[in-house]
CSV table of C-alpha atoms in Angstrom, one decimal:
chain,number,residue,atom,x,y,z
A,1,MET,CA,60.8,102.5,8.6
A,2,LEU,CA,63.9,103.8,10.3
A,3,PHE,CA,63.4,107.2,8.7
A,4,ILE,CA,59.8,107.3,10.1
A,5,ILE,CA,61.1,106.4,13.6
A,6,LEU,CA,63.7,109.1,13.4
A,7,SER,CA,61.3,111.7,12.1
A,8,ILE,CA,58.9,111.0,15.0
A,9,THR,CA,61.8,111.1,17.5
A,10,ALA,CA,63.1,114.4,16.1
A,11,LEU,CA,59.6,116.0,16.4
A,12,PHE,CA,59.4,114.6,20.0
A,13,TRP,CA,62.7,116.3,20.9
A,14,MET,CA,61.8,119.6,19.3
A,15,VAL,CA,58.6,119.7,21.4
A,16,ILE,CA,60.6,118.8,24.5
A,17,ALA,CA,63.2,121.6,23.6
A,18,ALA,CA,60.5,124.2,23.5
A,19,ASP,CA,59.1,123.1,26.8
A,20,THR,CA,62.6,123.0,28.4
A,21,TYR,CA,63.6,126.5,27.3
A,22,ARG,CA,60.4,127.9,28.8
A,23,GLY,CA,60.6,125.8,31.9
A,24,LEU,CA,64.2,126.6,32.8
A,25,LEU,CA,63.4,130.3,32.8
A,26,GLU,CA,60.9,129.6,35.6
A,27,LEU,CA,63.6,128.2,37.9
A,28,PRO,CA,64.9,131.1,40.2
A,29,ALA,CA,68.5,131.2,41.3
A,30,LEU,CA,68.7,131.8,45.0
A,31,GLU,CA,72.1,133.5,44.6
A,32,LYS,CA,70.1,136.6,43.6
A,33,GLU,CA,67.9,136.6,46.7
A,34,PRO,CA,68.7,138.9,49.6
A,35,PRO,CA,69.4,137.1,53.0
A,36,LEU,CA,67.0,137.2,55.9
A,37,SER,CA,68.7,137.3,59.4
A,38,SER,CA,65.6,136.3,61.4
A,39,GLY,CA,61.9,135.5,61.0
A,40,GLY,CA,61.1,132.5,63.1
A,41,MET,CA,62.8,129.3,64.2
A,42,ILE,CA,64.0,126.9,61.6
A,43,SER,CA,64.7,123.3,62.5
A,44,VAL,CA,67.4,121.6,60.3
A,45,ILE,CA,66.8,117.9,60.4
A,46,VAL,CA,69.7,115.7,59.3
A,47,PRO,CA,69.4,111.9,59.2
A,48,ALA,CA,72.6,109.9,58.8
A,49,ARG,CA,73.6,106.2,58.6
A,50,ASN,CA,77.3,105.4,58.4
A,51,GLU,CA,78.3,108.9,57.2
A,52,GLU,CA,81.5,109.3,59.2
A,53,ARG,CA,83.3,110.5,56.1
A,54,HIS,CA,81.0,113.4,55.4
A,55,ILE,CA,78.9,114.5,58.3
A,56,GLU,CA,81.4,116.7,60.2
A,57,ASN,CA,82.2,118.8,57.2
A,58,SER,CA,78.5,119.1,56.3
A,59,ILE,CA,77.3,120.1,59.8
A,60,ARG,CA,80.2,122.5,60.3
A,61,SER,CA,79.2,124.3,57.0
A,62,GLN,CA,75.6,124.4,58.3
A,63,LEU,CA,76.6,125.9,61.7
A,64,ASN,CA,78.2,128.8,59.9
A,65,GLN,CA,74.8,130.0,58.6
A,66,THR,CA,74.1,133.7,58.9
A,67,TYR,CA,70.5,133.1,59.8
A,68,SER,CA,70.2,133.4,63.6
A,69,GLN,CA,67.1,131.5,64.7
A,70,ILE,CA,68.0,128.0,63.9
A,71,GLU,CA,68.5,124.6,65.5
A,72,TRP,CA,69.8,121.2,64.4
A,73,ILE,CA,68.3,117.8,65.0
A,74,LEU,CA,70.8,115.1,64.0
A,75,ILE,CA,69.5,111.6,63.8
A,76,ASN,CA,71.9,108.7,64.0
A,77,ASP,CA,70.1,105.9,62.1
A,78,ARG,CA,71.7,102.7,63.6
A,79,SER,CA,75.2,103.5,62.3
A,80,SER,CA,77.9,101.0,62.8
A,81,ASP,CA,80.7,103.5,62.3
A,82,ASP,CA,81.6,106.7,64.2
A,83,THR,CA,78.7,108.8,62.9
A,84,GLY,CA,77.0,108.8,66.3
A,85,LYS,CA,80.2,109.8,68.1
A,86,ILE,CA,80.8,112.7,65.7
A,87,MET,CA,77.3,113.9,66.2
A,88,ASP,CA,77.7,113.8,70.0
A,89,LYS,CA,81.0,115.7,69.7
A,90,LEU,CA,79.4,118.4,67.6
A,91,SER,CA,76.5,118.7,70.0
A,92,ALA,CA,79.0,119.2,72.9
A,93,LEU,CA,80.5,122.1,70.9
A,94,ASP,CA,77.3,123.8,69.9
A,95,ASN,CA,74.1,124.0,72.1
A,96,ARG,CA,72.0,124.5,69.0
A,97,ILE,CA,72.4,120.8,68.2
A,98,ARG,CA,70.4,117.9,69.5
A,99,VAL,CA,71.2,114.3,68.7
A,100,ILE,CA,68.8,111.4,68.5
A,101,HIS,CA,70.2,107.8,68.4
A,102,ILE,CA,68.0,105.2,66.8
A,103,GLN,CA,68.8,101.7,67.9
A,104,SER,CA,66.2,99.7,66.0
A,105,LEU,CA,63.8,100.2,63.1
A,106,PRO,CA,60.1,99.7,63.6
A,107,GLU,CA,58.3,97.3,61.1
A,108,GLY,CA,56.8,99.1,58.1
A,109,TRP,CA,59.4,101.9,57.9
A,110,LEU,CA,62.4,102.6,55.7
A,111,GLY,CA,65.3,103.7,57.9
A,112,LYS,CA,65.8,107.2,56.5
A,113,ASN,CA,62.1,108.0,56.5
A,114,TYR,CA,61.8,106.9,60.1
A,115,ALA,CA,64.8,109.0,61.1
A,116,LEU,CA,63.2,112.1,59.4
A,117,HIS,CA,59.9,111.3,61.2
A,118,ARG,CA,61.7,111.2,64.6
A,119,GLY,CA,63.6,114.4,63.8
A,120,ALA,CA,60.4,116.2,62.9
A,121,LYS,CA,58.7,115.1,66.2
A,122,ALA,CA,61.6,116.5,68.2
A,123,ALA,CA,61.8,119.8,66.3
A,124,SER,CA,60.6,123.1,67.8
A,125,GLY,CA,60.7,125.3,64.7
A,126,SER,CA,57.8,126.5,62.6
A,127,VAL,CA,59.7,125.6,59.5
A,128,TYR,CA,61.6,122.3,58.9
A,129,LEU,CA,64.6,121.9,56.6
A,130,PHE,CA,65.2,118.3,55.7
A,131,THR,CA,68.7,117.8,54.3
A,132,ASP,CA,71.3,115.1,53.8
A,133,ALA,CA,74.5,114.5,55.9
A,134,ASP,CA,76.9,115.1,53.0
A,135,VAL,CA,75.6,118.4,51.7
A,136,LEU,CA,77.9,121.5,52.0
A,137,TYR,CA,76.4,124.9,52.6
A,138,GLU,CA,77.6,128.5,52.0
A,139,PRO,CA,76.9,130.8,54.9
A,140,ASP,CA,73.9,132.7,53.3
A,141,MET,CA,72.2,129.6,52.0
A,142,VAL,CA,69.4,129.2,54.6
A,143,ALA,CA,69.0,133.0,55.0
A,144,LYS,CA,68.4,133.4,51.2
A,145,ALA,CA,66.2,130.4,50.9
A,146,PHE,CA,64.0,131.5,53.8
A,147,HIS,CA,63.8,135.0,52.5
A,148,TYR,CA,62.6,133.6,49.1
A,149,MET,CA,60.1,131.3,50.9
A,150,LYS,CA,58.7,134.3,52.9
A,151,ARG,CA,58.6,136.6,49.9
A,152,MET,CA,56.8,134.1,47.7
A,153,LYS,CA,54.4,133.0,50.5
A,154,ILE,CA,55.0,129.3,49.8
A,155,ASP,CA,54.7,126.2,51.9
A,156,HIS,CA,57.6,124.2,50.5
A,157,LEU,CA,60.9,125.1,48.8
A,158,THR,CA,63.2,122.5,47.3
A,159,VAL,CA,66.6,123.4,45.9
A,160,SER,CA,68.8,121.8,43.3
A,161,PRO,CA,72.5,121.7,44.4
A,162,ASP,CA,75.7,121.5,42.5
A,163,LEU,CA,76.2,117.8,42.0
A,164,GLN,CA,80.0,117.4,42.2
A,165,SER,CA,81.7,114.5,40.5
A,166,LYS,CA,85.4,113.6,40.0
A,167,SER,CA,85.7,111.6,36.8
A,168,PHE,CA,84.8,112.6,33.3
A,169,LEU,CA,82.5,109.7,32.7
A,170,LEU,CA,80.8,110.1,36.0
A,171,LYS,CA,80.2,113.8,35.2
A,172,ALA,CA,78.7,112.8,31.8
A,173,PHE,CA,76.5,110.3,33.6
A,174,VAL,CA,75.3,112.8,36.1
A,175,ALA,CA,74.6,115.3,33.3
A,176,PHE,CA,72.6,112.6,31.4
A,177,PHE,CA,70.7,111.7,34.6
A,178,LEU,CA,69.6,115.3,35.1
A,179,PHE,CA,68.7,115.6,31.4
A,180,GLY,CA,66.5,112.5,31.6
A,181,PHE,CA,65.0,113.5,34.9
A,182,SER,CA,64.2,116.9,33.6
A,183,TYR,CA,62.4,115.9,30.4
A,184,TYR,CA,60.6,113.0,32.3
A,185,LYS,CA,59.6,114.9,35.5
A,186,ARG,CA,59.5,118.5,34.1
A,187,PRO,CA,60.6,119.9,37.6
A,188,TRP,CA,59.9,123.5,36.6
A,189,SER,CA,56.2,122.7,36.4
A,190,ALA,CA,56.2,122.5,40.2
A,191,ASN,CA,56.5,126.3,40.2
A,192,ARG,CA,53.2,126.6,38.5
A,193,ASP,CA,50.4,126.9,41.1
A,194,ARG,CA,47.8,125.2,38.9
A,195,SER,CA,50.1,122.3,38.2
A,196,LYS,CA,49.7,119.1,40.3
A,197,ASN,CA,53.3,118.1,39.5
A,198,GLY,CA,55.4,118.2,42.7
A,199,MET,CA,59.1,118.2,43.2
A,200,GLY,CA,61.4,117.4,46.1
A,201,ILE,CA,65.2,117.1,46.4
A,202,GLY,CA,66.8,115.4,49.3
A,203,ALA,CA,69.7,117.9,49.6
A,204,PHE,CA,67.2,120.7,50.5
A,205,ASN,CA,63.5,120.4,51.4
A,206,MET,CA,62.3,123.4,53.4
A,207,ILE,CA,58.7,123.0,54.5
A,208,THR,CA,56.4,124.7,57.0
A,209,LYS,CA,55.5,122.7,60.0
A,210,SER,CA,51.7,123.1,59.4
A,211,SER,CA,51.8,121.9,55.8
A,212,TYR,CA,54.1,119.0,56.8
A,213,ALA,CA,51.5,117.9,59.4
A,214,LYS,CA,48.6,118.3,57.0
A,215,ILE,CA,50.2,116.0,54.3
A,216,GLY,CA,50.8,113.3,56.9
A,217,GLY,CA,54.5,113.9,57.4
A,218,HIS,CA,56.9,111.0,56.6
A,219,GLN,CA,54.5,108.6,58.1
A,220,ALA,CA,52.4,108.9,54.9
A,221,ILE,CA,55.5,107.9,52.8
A,222,ARG,CA,57.2,105.6,55.3
A,223,LEU,CA,57.9,102.9,52.6
A,224,ARG,CA,59.0,105.2,49.8
A,225,PRO,CA,62.7,105.0,48.8
A,226,ASP,CA,62.2,108.3,46.9
A,227,ASP,CA,60.9,110.1,50.1
A,228,ASP,CA,62.3,113.5,49.0
A,229,LEU,CA,60.4,113.5,45.7
A,230,GLN,CA,57.2,112.1,47.3
A,231,LEU,CA,57.2,114.8,49.9
A,232,GLY,CA,57.0,117.4,47.2
A,233,ILE,CA,54.4,115.4,45.3
A,234,ARG,CA,52.1,115.2,48.3
A,235,ILE,CA,52.5,119.0,48.9
A,236,LYS,CA,51.2,119.8,45.5
A,237,LYS,CA,48.4,117.2,45.6
A,238,LYS,CA,47.1,118.7,48.8
A,239,GLY,CA,46.9,122.1,47.2
A,240,PHE,CA,49.9,123.8,49.0
A,241,LYS,CA,52.2,126.3,47.3
A,242,GLN,CA,55.6,125.0,46.2
A,243,ARG,CA,58.7,126.3,44.4
A,244,MET,CA,61.9,124.7,43.1
A,245,ALA,CA,65.0,126.8,42.8
A,246,THR,CA,68.7,126.4,42.1
A,247,ALA,CA,71.7,127.3,44.2
A,248,LYS,CA,74.8,126.0,42.3
A,249,THR,CA,77.3,128.2,44.1
A,250,MET,CA,75.7,127.9,47.6
A,251,LEU,CA,74.8,124.3,47.9
A,252,ARG,CA,76.9,121.4,46.8
A,253,VAL,CA,77.1,117.6,47.3
A,254,GLU,CA,79.1,114.8,45.8
A,255,TRP,CA,76.4,112.7,44.2
A,256,TYR,CA,78.5,109.5,44.2
A,257,PRO,CA,82.3,109.0,44.4
A,258,SER,CA,82.4,106.7,41.4
A,259,LEU,CA,80.3,105.4,38.6
A,260,ASN,CA,80.0,102.0,40.3
A,261,GLU,CA,78.7,103.7,43.5
A,262,ALA,CA,76.2,105.6,41.3
A,263,PHE,CA,74.9,102.3,40.0
A,264,LYS,CA,74.6,101.0,43.6
A,265,GLY,CA,72.8,104.2,44.6
A,266,LEU,CA,70.2,103.9,41.8
A,267,GLU,CA,69.3,100.4,43.1
A,268,LYS,CA,67.1,102.3,45.7
A,269,ASN,CA,65.4,104.8,43.5
A,270,ALA,CA,65.4,103.8,39.8
A,271,PHE,CA,63.0,100.9,40.1
A,272,ALA,CA,60.8,102.8,42.6
A,273,GLY,CA,60.6,105.6,40.0
A,274,LEU,CA,59.2,103.1,37.6
A,275,HIS,CA,56.5,102.0,40.1
A,276,TYR,CA,58.2,98.6,40.6
A,277,SER,CA,56.9,97.6,37.2
A,278,TYR,CA,58.9,95.3,35.0
A,279,PHE,CA,56.8,96.4,32.1
A,280,PHE,CA,57.6,100.1,32.7
A,281,THR,CA,61.2,99.2,33.1
A,282,LEU,CA,61.4,97.4,29.8
A,283,PHE,CA,59.4,100.3,28.2
A,284,ALA,CA,61.9,102.8,29.6
A,285,MET,CA,64.9,100.9,28.4
A,286,CYS,CA,63.5,100.6,24.9
A,287,GLY,CA,62.5,104.2,24.9
A,288,VAL,CA,65.9,105.4,25.9
A,289,PHE,CA,67.5,103.2,23.2
A,290,THR,CA,65.2,104.3,20.5
A,291,SER,CA,65.1,108.0,21.3
A,292,GLN,CA,68.7,108.6,22.5
A,293,ILE,CA,71.0,105.9,21.1
A,294,LEU,CA,69.5,104.8,17.8
A,295,PRO,CA,70.0,108.3,16.2
A,296,PHE,CA,73.7,108.1,16.8
A,297,ILE,CA,73.8,104.7,15.1
A,298,ALA,CA,71.6,105.8,12.2
A,299,VAL,CA,74.0,108.5,11.1
A,300,PHE,CA,76.0,105.7,9.5
A,301,SER,CA,73.0,104.6,7.4
A,302,PRO,CA,73.8,104.2,3.7
A,303,ASP,CA,70.5,105.9,3.0
A,304,LEU,CA,71.4,109.6,2.9
A,305,LEU,CA,67.9,110.8,3.8
A,306,THR,CA,67.9,108.5,6.9
A,307,ALA,CA,71.4,109.7,7.9
A,308,ALA,CA,70.3,113.3,7.5
A,309,MET,CA,67.3,112.8,9.7
A,310,ALA,CA,69.5,111.1,12.3
A,311,TRP,CA,71.6,114.3,12.4
A,312,VAL,CA,68.5,116.4,12.8
A,313,THR,CA,67.4,114.2,15.7
A,314,ILE,CA,70.8,114.5,17.3
A,315,ALA,CA,70.7,118.3,17.0
A,316,ALA,CA,67.2,118.3,18.7
A,317,ILE,CA,68.5,116.1,21.5
A,318,ILE,CA,71.5,118.4,22.1
A,319,ALA,CA,69.2,121.4,22.0
A,320,VAL,CA,67.6,119.9,25.1
A,321,TYR,CA,70.8,118.6,26.7
A,322,ILE,CA,72.9,121.8,26.7
A,323,PRO,CA,70.5,124.2,28.4
A,324,ILE,CA,69.7,121.7,31.1
A,325,THR,CA,73.4,121.0,31.7
A,326,LYS,CA,74.2,124.7,31.8
A,327,ARG,CA,71.3,125.6,34.1
A,328,LEU,CA,71.4,122.7,36.6
A,329,THR,CA,75.2,121.9,36.7
A,330,ALA,CA,78.6,123.5,36.7
A,331,TYR,CA,79.8,121.0,34.1
A,332,PRO,CA,81.1,121.9,30.6
A,333,VAL,CA,78.6,121.1,27.9
A,334,TRP,CA,81.2,119.0,25.9
A,335,HIS,CA,80.1,116.0,27.9
A,336,ALA,CA,77.5,115.8,25.2
A,337,ALA,CA,80.3,114.2,23.1
A,338,VAL,CA,79.7,110.9,25.0
A,339,PHE,CA,75.9,111.2,25.2
A,340,PRO,CA,75.2,107.8,23.7
A,341,VAL,CA,77.6,106.2,26.1
A,342,SER,CA,75.9,107.9,29.0
A,343,ALA,CA,72.5,106.7,27.6
A,344,ALA,CA,73.8,103.1,27.5
A,345,LEU,CA,75.1,103.3,31.0
A,346,PHE,CA,71.7,104.6,32.1
A,347,ILE,CA,69.9,101.7,30.5
A,348,TYR,CA,72.3,99.4,32.3
A,349,ALA,CA,71.6,101.1,35.6
A,350,ILE,CA,67.8,100.7,35.2
A,351,PHE,CA,68.2,97.0,34.2
A,352,ARG,CA,70.6,96.4,37.1
A,353,ALA,CA,68.3,97.9,39.6
A,354,ALA,CA,65.3,95.9,38.4
A,355,ALA,CA,67.2,92.7,38.1
A,356,LEU,CA,68.8,92.9,41.6
A,357,THR,CA,65.4,93.8,43.1
A,358,ALA,CA,63.9,90.7,41.5
A,359,LEU,CA,66.8,88.4,42.6
A,360,ARG,CA,66.7,89.7,46.1
A,361,GLY,CA,63.0,89.9,46.4
A,362,GLY,CA,63.3,93.6,47.4
A,363,ILE,CA,65.7,96.4,47.9
A,364,SER,CA,68.9,96.2,50.1
A,365,TRP,CA,70.0,99.6,51.2
A,366,ARG,CA,72.5,100.6,53.9
A,367,GLY,CA,72.5,97.2,55.5
A,368,THR,CA,68.7,96.8,55.6
A,369,THR,CA,66.6,94.7,53.2
A,370,TYR,CA,63.0,95.8,52.4
A,371,SER,CA,60.8,93.2,50.6
A,372,MET,CA,58.8,94.0,47.5
A,373,LYS,CA,55.7,93.1,49.4
A,374,GLU,CA,56.5,95.9,52.0
A,375,LEU,CA,57.5,98.4,49.4
A,376,LYS,CA,54.3,98.0,47.3
A,377,LYS,CA,52.1,98.6,50.3
A,378,LYS,CA,50.0,101.7,50.2
A,379,SER,CA,50.9,103.9,53.1
């Protein structure tokens, strides 16, 4: 029986490997794109809640952009630290910055989504760039992204950054997360105009004002914790053109400072990605164990044929893991040495997110609790 399971798993990974190799070739690298100095006003919209540690460095890196027609809308989302004061200080130093201070959250909204909604309403550009308050930009980032957007005549461009991590185990976990996300979501398919699969990344979502309005803006996804992804999904569903690109040397962000913080961060998105379904959560946990941990256990089987098939399965897994890691991160591929450990940590993260959501009756994020009843509402 184990041999049959491993054989099916090996075949599964071989099919995934073929799709992955083809798909990764479809992801453009923005480093190769020439910059555009002007071509219309771009409004950079940055929401922040209690981001005093990161926001100044992030905004200063953005202010150094070579693109000339640009403004910043900074939204202080009910921060209890010095985030708002830092925003006001930066605004006083650069007249391209406007600051919005949100004092209270209306019913039926997630905080970040409402902040982005307010920022878009205040923006004057024909193109919006939604980004996070901890992302660091190289000077040509916006200029190259906008040139690509214009050249490809697209409505939405999302960009994968370099996800920086400090510890070995955290890097391995991030690499595994990107591996799992890639084979599950197939982000490259967003670059195929006939595909309805959409993609959005919170670090960089550049979208035309007109298409943003036609998909209903953030009001249409006001209760989605995965707002960045949902924005991209709606773009494709409404028939607009979208591309995903990478910019590993021009856009970087520390995903989480520690493994424990990563687990906390996934409380918000992991269960939402499984449609708040305990059945899907259990299915995902069993699926990860069977397809990504069991082969590493089965190599110790006394049955030589079963052990050999386990090694074939592992080789097929690594054939998917390595190209994704090399293309989407700056990490060395030898993090694959702890692949089953990373898989076990991922199972724990999914279980933890679902269990805490059940115990709390909803999601608690950045000091605000959102009930399951709210989150399951159709916007």
